[in-house]
Coordinates of C-alpha atoms and ligand atoms in Angstrom, one line a residue:
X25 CA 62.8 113.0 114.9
X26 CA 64.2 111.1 117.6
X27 CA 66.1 107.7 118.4
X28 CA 63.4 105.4 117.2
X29 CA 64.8 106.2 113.6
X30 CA 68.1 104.8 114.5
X31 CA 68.1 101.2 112.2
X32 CA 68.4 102.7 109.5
X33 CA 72.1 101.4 108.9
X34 CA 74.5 103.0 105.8
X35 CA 77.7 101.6 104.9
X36 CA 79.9 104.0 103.5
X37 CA 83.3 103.4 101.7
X38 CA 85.6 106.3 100.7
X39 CA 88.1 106.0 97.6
X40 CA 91.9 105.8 99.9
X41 CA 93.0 109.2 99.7
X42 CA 92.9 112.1 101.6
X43 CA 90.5 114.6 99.0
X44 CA 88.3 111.6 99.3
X45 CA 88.8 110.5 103.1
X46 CA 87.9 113.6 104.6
X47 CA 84.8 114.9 103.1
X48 CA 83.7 111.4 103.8
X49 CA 83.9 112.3 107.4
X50 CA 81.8 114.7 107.2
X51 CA 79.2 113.1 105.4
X52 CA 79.2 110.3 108.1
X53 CA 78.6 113.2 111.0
X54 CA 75.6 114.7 108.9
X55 CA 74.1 111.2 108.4
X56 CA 74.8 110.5 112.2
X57 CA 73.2 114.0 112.9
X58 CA 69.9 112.5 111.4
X59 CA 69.8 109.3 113.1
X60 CA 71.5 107.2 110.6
X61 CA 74.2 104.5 111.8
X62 CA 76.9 104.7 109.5
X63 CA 80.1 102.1 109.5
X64 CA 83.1 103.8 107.7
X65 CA 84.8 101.4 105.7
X66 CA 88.3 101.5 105.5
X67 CA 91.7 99.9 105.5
X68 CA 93.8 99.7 108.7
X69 CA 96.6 102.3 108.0
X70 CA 93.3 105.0 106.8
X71 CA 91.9 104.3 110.1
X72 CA 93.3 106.5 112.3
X73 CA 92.1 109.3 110.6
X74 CA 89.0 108.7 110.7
X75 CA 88.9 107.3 114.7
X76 CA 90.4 111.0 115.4
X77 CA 88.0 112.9 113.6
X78 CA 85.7 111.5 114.7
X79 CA 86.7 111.3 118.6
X80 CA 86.5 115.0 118.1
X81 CA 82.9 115.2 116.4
X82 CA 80.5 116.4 119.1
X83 CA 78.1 115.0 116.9
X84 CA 76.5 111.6 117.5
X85 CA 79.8 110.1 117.3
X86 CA 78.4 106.8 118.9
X87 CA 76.2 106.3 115.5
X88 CA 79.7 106.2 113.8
X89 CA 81.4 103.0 113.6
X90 CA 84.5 102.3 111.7
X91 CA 85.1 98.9 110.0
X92 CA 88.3 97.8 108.7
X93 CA 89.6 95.8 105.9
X94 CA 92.8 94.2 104.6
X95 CA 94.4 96.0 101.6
X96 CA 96.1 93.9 99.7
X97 CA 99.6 95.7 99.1
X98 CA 101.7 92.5 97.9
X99 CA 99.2 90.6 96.1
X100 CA 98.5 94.0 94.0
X101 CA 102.6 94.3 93.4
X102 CA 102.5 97.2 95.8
X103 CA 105.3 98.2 98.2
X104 CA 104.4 97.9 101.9
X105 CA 101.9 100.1 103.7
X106 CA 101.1 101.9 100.6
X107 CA 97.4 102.4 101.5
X108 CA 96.9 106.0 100.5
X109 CA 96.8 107.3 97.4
X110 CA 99.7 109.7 98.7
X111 CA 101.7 107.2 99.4
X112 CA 102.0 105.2 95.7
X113 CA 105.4 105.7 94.8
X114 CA 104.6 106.9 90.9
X115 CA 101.9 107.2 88.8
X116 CA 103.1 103.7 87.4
X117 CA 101.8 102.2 90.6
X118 CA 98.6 103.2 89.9
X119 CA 96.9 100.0 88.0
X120 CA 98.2 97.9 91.3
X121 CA 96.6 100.5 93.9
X122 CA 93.3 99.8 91.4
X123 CA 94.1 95.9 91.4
X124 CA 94.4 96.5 95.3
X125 CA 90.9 98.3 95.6
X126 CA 89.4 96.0 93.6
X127 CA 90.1 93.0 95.7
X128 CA 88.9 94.3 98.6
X129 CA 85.7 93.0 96.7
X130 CA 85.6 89.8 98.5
X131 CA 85.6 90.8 102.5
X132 CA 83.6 93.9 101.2
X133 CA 80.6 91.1 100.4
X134 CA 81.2 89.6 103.5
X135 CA 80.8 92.4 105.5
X136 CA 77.6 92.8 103.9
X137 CA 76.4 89.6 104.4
X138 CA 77.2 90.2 108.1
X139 CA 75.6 93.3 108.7
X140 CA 73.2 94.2 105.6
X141 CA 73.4 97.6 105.8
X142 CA 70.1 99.3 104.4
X143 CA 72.4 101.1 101.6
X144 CA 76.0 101.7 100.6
X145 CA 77.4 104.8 99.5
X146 CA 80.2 103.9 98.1
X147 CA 83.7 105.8 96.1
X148 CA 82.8 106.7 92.3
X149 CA 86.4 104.8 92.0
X150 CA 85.2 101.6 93.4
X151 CA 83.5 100.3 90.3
X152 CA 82.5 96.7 91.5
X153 CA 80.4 98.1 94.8
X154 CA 77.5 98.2 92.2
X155 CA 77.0 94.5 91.3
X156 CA 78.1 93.3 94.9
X157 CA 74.9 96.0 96.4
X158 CA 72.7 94.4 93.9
X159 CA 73.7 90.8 94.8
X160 CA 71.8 91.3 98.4
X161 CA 69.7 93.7 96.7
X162 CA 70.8 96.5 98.2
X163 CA 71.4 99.8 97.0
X164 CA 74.2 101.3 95.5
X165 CA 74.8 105.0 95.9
X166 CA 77.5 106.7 94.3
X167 CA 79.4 109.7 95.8
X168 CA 81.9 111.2 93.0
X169 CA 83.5 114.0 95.1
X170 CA 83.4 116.2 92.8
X171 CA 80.8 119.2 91.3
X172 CA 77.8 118.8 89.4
X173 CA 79.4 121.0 86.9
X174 CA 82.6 118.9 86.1
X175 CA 80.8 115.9 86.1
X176 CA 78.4 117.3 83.2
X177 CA 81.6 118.4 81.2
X178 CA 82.7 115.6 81.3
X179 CA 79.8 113.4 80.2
X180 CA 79.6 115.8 77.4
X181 CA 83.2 115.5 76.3
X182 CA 82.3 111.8 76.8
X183 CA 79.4 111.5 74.5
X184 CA 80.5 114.2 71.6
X185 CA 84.1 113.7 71.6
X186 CA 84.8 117.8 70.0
X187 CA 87.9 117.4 71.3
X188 CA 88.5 115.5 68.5
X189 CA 87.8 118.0 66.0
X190 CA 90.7 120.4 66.5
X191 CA 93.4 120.3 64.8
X192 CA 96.0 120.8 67.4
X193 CA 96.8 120.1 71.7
X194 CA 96.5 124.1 71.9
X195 CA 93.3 124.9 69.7
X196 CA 89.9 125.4 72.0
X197 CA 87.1 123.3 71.2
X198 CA 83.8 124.0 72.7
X199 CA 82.3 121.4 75.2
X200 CA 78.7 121.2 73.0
X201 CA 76.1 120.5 74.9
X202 CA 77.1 122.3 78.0
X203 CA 75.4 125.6 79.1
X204 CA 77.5 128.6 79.0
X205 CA 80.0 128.2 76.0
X206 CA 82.5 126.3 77.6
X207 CA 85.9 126.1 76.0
X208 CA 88.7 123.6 76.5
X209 CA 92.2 122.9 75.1
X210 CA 93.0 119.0 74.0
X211 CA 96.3 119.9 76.6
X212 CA 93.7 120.6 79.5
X213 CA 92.3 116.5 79.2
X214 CA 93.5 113.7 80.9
X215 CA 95.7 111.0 78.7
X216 CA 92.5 108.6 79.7
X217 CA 90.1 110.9 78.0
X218 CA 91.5 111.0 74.5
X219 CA 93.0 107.8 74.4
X220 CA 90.8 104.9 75.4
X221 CA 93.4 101.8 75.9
X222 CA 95.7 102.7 79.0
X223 CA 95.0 101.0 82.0
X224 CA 93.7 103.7 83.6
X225 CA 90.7 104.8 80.9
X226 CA 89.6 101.7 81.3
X227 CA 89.7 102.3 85.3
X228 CA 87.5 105.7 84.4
X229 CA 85.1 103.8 82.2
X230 CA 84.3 101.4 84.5
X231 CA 83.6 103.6 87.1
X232 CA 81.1 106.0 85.0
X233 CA 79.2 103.1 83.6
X234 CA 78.6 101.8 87.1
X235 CA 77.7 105.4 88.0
X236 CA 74.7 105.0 85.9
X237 CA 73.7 101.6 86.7
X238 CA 74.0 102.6 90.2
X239 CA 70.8 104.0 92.5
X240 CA 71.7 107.7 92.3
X241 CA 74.5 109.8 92.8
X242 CA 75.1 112.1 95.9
X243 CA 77.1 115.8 94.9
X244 CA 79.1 117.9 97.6
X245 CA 77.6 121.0 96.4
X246 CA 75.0 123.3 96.9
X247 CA 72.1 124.1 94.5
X248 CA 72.6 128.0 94.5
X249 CA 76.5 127.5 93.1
X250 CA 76.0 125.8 89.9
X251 CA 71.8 125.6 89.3
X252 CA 72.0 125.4 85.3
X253 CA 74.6 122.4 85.8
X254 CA 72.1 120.7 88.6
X255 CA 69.4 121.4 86.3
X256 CA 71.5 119.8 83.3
X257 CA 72.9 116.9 85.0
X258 CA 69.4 115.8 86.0
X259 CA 67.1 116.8 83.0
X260 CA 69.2 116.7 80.3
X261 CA 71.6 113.6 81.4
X262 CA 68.6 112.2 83.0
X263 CA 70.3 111.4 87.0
X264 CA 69.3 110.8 89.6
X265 CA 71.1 113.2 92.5
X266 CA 71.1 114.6 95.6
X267 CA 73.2 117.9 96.7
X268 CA 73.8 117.6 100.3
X269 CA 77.2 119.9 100.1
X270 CA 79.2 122.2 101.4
X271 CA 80.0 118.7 103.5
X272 CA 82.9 121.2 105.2
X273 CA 80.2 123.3 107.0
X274 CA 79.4 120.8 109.5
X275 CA 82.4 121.2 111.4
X276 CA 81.8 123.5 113.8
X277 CA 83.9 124.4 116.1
X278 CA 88.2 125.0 116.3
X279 CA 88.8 121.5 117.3
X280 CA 86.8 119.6 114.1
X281 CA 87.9 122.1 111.9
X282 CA 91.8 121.9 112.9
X283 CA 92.0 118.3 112.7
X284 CA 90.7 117.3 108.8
X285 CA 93.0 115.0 107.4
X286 CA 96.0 114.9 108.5
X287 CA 97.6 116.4 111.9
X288 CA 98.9 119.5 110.8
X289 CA 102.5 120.0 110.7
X290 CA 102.5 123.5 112.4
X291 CA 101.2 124.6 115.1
X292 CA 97.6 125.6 114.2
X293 CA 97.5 128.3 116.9
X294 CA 101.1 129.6 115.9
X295 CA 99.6 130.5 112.4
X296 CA 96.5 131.8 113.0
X297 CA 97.9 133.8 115.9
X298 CA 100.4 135.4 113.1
X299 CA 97.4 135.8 110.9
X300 CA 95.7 137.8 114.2
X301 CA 98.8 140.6 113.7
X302 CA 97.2 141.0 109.7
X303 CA 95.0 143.2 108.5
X304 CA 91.8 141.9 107.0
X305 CA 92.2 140.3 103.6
X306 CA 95.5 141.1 103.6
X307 CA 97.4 137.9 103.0
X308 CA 97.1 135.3 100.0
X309 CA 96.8 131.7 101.3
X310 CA 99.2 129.3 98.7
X311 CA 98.1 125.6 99.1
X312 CA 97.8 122.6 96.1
X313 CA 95.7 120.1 97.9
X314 CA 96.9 116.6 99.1
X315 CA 98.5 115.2 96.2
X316 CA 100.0 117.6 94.0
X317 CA 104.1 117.3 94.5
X318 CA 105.5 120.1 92.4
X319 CA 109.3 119.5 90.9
X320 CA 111.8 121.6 92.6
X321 CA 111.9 124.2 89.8
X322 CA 108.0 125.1 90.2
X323 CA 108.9 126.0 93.8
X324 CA 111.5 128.2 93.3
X325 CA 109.4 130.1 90.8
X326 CA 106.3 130.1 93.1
X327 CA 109.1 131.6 96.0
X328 CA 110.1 134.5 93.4
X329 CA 106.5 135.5 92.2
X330 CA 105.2 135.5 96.1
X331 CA 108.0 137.9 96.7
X332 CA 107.7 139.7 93.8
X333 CA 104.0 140.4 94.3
X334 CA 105.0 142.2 97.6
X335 CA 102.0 140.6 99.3
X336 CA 102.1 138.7 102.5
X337 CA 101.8 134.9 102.3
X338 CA 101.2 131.7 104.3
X339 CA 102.8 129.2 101.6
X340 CA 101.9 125.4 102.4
X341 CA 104.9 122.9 100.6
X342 CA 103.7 119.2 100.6
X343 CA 107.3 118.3 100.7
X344 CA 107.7 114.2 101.1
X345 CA 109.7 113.2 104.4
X346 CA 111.9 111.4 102.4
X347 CA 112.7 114.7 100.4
X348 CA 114.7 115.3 104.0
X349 CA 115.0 118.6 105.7
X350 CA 118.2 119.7 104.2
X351 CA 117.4 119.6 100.9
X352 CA 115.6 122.7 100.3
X353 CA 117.7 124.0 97.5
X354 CA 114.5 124.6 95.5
X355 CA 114.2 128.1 97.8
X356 CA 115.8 131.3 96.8
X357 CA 118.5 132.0 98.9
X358 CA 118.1 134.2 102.2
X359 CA 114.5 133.5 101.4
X360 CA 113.2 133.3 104.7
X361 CA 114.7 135.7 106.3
X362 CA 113.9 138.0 103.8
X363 CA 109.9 137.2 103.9
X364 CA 110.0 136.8 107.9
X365 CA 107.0 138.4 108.9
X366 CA 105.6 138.9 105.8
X367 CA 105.5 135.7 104.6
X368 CA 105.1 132.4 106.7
X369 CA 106.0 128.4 105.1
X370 CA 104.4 125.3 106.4
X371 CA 106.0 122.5 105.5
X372 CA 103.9 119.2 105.1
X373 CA 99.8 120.0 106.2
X374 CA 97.9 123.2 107.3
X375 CA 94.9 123.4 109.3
X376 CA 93.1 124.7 105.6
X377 CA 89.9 125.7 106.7
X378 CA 91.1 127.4 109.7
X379 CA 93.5 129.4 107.4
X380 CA 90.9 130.1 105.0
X381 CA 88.2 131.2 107.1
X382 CA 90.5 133.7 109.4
X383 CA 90.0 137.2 108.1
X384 CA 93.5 138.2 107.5
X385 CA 93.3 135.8 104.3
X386 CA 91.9 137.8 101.2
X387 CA 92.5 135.0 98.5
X388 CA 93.8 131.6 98.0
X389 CA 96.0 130.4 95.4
X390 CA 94.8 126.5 94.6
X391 CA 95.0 123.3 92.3
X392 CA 91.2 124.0 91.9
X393 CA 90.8 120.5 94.1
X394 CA 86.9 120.4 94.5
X395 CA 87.3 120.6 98.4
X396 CA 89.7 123.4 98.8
X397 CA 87.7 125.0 96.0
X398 CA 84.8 124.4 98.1
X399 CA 86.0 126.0 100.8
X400 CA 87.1 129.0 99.9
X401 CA 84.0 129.8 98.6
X402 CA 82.5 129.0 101.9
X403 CA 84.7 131.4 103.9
X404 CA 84.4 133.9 101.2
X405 CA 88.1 133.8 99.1
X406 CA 88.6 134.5 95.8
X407 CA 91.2 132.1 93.7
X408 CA 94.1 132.5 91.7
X409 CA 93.2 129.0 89.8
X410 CA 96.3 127.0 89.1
X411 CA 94.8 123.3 87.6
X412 CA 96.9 120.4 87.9
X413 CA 95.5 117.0 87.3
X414 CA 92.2 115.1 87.9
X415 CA 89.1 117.7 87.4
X416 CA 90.5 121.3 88.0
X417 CA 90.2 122.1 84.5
X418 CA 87.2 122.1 84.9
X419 CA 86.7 123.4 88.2
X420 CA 88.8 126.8 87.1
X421 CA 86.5 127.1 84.4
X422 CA 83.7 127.4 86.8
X423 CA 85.7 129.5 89.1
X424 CA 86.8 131.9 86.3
X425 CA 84.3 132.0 83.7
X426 CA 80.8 130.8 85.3
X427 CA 81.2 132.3 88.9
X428 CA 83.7 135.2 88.2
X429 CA 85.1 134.3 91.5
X430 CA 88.4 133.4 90.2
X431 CA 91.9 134.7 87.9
X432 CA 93.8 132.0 85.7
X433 CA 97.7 131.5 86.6
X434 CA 97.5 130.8 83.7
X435 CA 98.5 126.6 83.5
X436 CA 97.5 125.1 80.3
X437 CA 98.9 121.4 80.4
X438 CA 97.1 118.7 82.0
X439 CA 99.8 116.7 83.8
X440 CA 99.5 114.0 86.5
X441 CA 100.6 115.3 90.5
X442 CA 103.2 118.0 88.9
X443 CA 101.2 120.1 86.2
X444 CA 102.5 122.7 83.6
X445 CA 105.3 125.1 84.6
X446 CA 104.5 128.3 85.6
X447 CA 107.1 131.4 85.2
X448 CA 107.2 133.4 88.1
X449 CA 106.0 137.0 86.5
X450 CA 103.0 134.6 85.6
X451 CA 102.5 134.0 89.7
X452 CA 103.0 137.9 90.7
X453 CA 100.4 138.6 88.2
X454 CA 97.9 136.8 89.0
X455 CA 98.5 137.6 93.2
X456 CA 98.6 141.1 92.3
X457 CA 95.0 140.9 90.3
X458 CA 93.5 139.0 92.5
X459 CA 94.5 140.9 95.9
X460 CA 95.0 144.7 94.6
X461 CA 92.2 147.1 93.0
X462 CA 88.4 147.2 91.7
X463 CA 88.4 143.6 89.7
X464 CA 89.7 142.2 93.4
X465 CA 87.3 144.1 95.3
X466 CA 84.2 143.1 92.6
X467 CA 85.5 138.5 93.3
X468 CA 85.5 139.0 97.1
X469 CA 82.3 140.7 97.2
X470 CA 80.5 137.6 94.7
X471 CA 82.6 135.2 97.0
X472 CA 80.8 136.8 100.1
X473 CA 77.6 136.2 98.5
X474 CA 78.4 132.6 97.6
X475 CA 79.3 132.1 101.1
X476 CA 76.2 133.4 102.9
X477 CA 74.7 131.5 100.1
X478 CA 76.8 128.0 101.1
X479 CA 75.8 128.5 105.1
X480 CA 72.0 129.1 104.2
X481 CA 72.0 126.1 101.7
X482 CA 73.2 123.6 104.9
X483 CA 71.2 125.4 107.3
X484 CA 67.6 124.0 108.5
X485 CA 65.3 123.7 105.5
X486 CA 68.1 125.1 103.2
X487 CA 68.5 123.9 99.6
X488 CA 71.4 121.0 100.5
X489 CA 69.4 120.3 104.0
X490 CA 66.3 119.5 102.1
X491 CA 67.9 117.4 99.7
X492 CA 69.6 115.3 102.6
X493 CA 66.5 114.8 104.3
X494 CA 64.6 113.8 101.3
X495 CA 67.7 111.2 100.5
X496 CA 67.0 109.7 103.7
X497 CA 63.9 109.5 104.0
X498 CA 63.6 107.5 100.3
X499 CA 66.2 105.0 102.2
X500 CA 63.6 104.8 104.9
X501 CA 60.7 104.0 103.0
X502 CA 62.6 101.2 100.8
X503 CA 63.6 99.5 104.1
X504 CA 60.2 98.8 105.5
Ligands
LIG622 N1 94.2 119.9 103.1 C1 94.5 120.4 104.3 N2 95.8 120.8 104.6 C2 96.7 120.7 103.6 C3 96.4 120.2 102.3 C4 95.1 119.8 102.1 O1 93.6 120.5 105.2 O2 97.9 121.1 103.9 C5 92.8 119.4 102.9 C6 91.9 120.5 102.2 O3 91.3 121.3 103.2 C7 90.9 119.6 101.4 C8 91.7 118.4 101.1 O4 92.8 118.4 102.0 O5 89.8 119.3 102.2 C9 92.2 118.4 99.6 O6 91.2 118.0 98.8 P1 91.1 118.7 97.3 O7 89.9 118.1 96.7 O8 91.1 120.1 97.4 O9 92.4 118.2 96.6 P2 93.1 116.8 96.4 O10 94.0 116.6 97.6 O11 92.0 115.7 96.3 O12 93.9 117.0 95.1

């Protein structure tokens, strides 16, 4: 292939938060890698991310353009600068931050107008994309972020409803339908799920129904991880996808991989040169994504299991900066200085997959977000699954009972940014399990597998490869 290729034109528009911003970048640099133009759409405080990322890509970074829009903070009842999903003030805020989104409707349409990109590949979130695509007759991809396994458990929770057939929040109900004898709890499901009329069901609603309406659907994931759910979610839910994941794997070198997201708080090198003085999979990696913000309490009981465990640690705490600096009561006393060497804090945002894929690190304690669960199974880490919000139920389920890559902490109430309480003997437990003995030794070596699985599936002809080629290619032949 070579340059001659280059009008094919994609817009794509990321959902404003960081789980969705960042493996958008790296969808941008694999599009770019096969001659695509791609324009980012964003708002102006979510730029900057993405002109750093990709001012570091050495991957066709001239093919990437970045296009910014208004967000409409005030008009939405929104305070200031709250552009990001991580910086709404409470979940109350969160109808306006849709409200907000769904204005950008209107310079969205002009900037295709303008520029009539051959497709957009837009945010599952961002409902309206699909009618404005089909207004200029252009197509409407979705990209839901998430796994092809969550996404068929939760069209088949959609369509049969069994949660509704239990009689209480902590009896399991099967998830009919699905392959491999799912089981839920009416406490693992979102508010939106079971009860149709808040604000934010309808916000869900919207956004499925437009998935389907929509041209197809593209998964970060990789055929070899979840085939029966592939297999289901096209045959069987009849749609139309393309896997063109692990999206994470096209960063290549220290520079790409350090800088996803945010700028970490700590010192990249300082950390992985104190993970250089640890013996392989010797230290548990504790991190709950972008957006979780546990209470206090949770912390101090996440501090006394760590130590309890007797394992080393690198313990990331997405503390807010308006928390301040001084009030870190939520830590054991002495805490510090007790773990100091054994156990290292970072305080606001770690260099993840740089962490993850360092040797030292022999599992990873997570909220089960897609990406992070992603990759870890891309540098080979087991999981100590601790689900939050969102999808994770789900994703632990996978993890746990599909893959076998994965042991529960053991959280059984859905619960928006702060989750269920865990106990601390409930955190040593699980550490211990997953780092210590046989069962430990048994996840790391499937991990590995996975892994070597995850690199082949993005390589040149892989599974995810193939599917990304043949994605673009049907773009290129509806555009002559
Ligand atoms: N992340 C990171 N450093 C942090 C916290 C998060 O690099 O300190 C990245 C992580 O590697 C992943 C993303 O942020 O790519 C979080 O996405 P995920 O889907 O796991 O969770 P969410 O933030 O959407 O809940």
């Amino acid at each position: 292939m070579g340059d001659e290729h280059h009008t094919l034109h994609i817009f794509v528009f990321p959902f404003l938060a960081h789980g969705h911003l960042i493996p958008t970048i790296d969808m941008a640099k694999l599009f770019a890698e096969k001659y695509v133009k791609v324009t980012i759409i964003t708002t102006p405080l979510n730029a900057p991310f993405f002109f750093k990322a990709i001012e570091k890509t050495k991957i066709c970074s001239n093919r990437i353009h970045i296009q910014a829009i208004e967000f409409p903070c005030q008009e939405a009842g929104l305070p200031g600068g709250c552009e990001n999903l991580d910086s709404v003030p409470s979940f109350d805020f969160f109808p306006s931050f849709f409200k907000a989104t769904r204005l950008l409707q209107v310079p969205f349409e002009q900037l295709l107008i303008e520029q009539r990109p051959n497709c957009v590949v837009a945010d599952i979130f961002f409902s309206w994309v699909t009618d404005s695509a089909a207004k200029f007759g252009i197509p409407r991809i979705v990209f839901s972020g998430v796994s092809f396994f969550s996404s068929c458990a939760l069209e088949c929770m959609r369509l049969y409803k069994s949660f509704e057939n239990v009689s209480s929040d902590s009896e399991p109900f099967l998830i009919p339908g699905l392959p491999g004898e799912i089981k839920l709890t009416r406490a693992q499901l979102p508010p939106h799920l079971k009860n149709e009329e808040t604000p934010f069901a309808k916000i869900i609603n919207e956004a499925r129904e437009a998935e389907k309406r929509s041209y197809g659907v593209l998964i970060n994931s990789f055929y070899e991880l979840e085939k029966d759910y592939a297999d289901y979610y096209r045959k069987e839910l009849g749609r139309k996808a393309w896997h063109i994941g692990p999206l994470s794997l096209c960063n290549r070198d220290i520079g790409e991989k350090a800088l996803r997201g945010k700028e970490a708080s700590f010192d990249g090198h300082e950390c992985l040169k104190w993970l250089d003085t640890k013996e392989p999979n010797s230290v548990v990696y504790v991190c709950f994504g972008s957006t979780t913000n546990f209470p206090d309490s949770q912390l101090t009981e996440i501090a006394k299991g760590l130590e309890a465990s007797e394992q080393q640690f690198i313990w990331v705490v997405r503390k807010s900066e308006k928390d301040g600096k001084d009030s870190e009561e939520w830590l054991p006393e002495g805490f510090e200085r007790k773990m100091e060497g054994k156990g290292l804090i970072i305080r606001g945002w770690a260099p993840q997959v740089l962490i993850l894929e360092h040797e030292a690190v022999g599992a990873f304690v997570t909220h089960c977000g897609w990406n992070s669960t992603l990759e870890a199974i891309c540098a080979g880490v087991s999981l100590v699954t601790w689900p939050v919000a969102a999808e994770q139920f789900y994703n632990e389920k996978l993890l746990t009972e599909v893959l076998g890559i994965g042991v529960p902490v053991g959280a059984k109430k859905w619960g928006m940014f702060e989750g269920d309480s865990i106990k601390w003997d409930a955190v040593e437990k699980a550490v211990k399990r997953i780092m210590i003995g046989e069962e430990a030794n048994e996840m790391r070596n499937k991990v590995k597998l996975l892994s070597q699985l995850a690199r082949r599936a993005v390589e040149e002809g892989g599974s995810s490869d193939s599917d990304l080629n043949a994605f673009i290619e049907e773009l290129r032949s509806m555009s002559h």
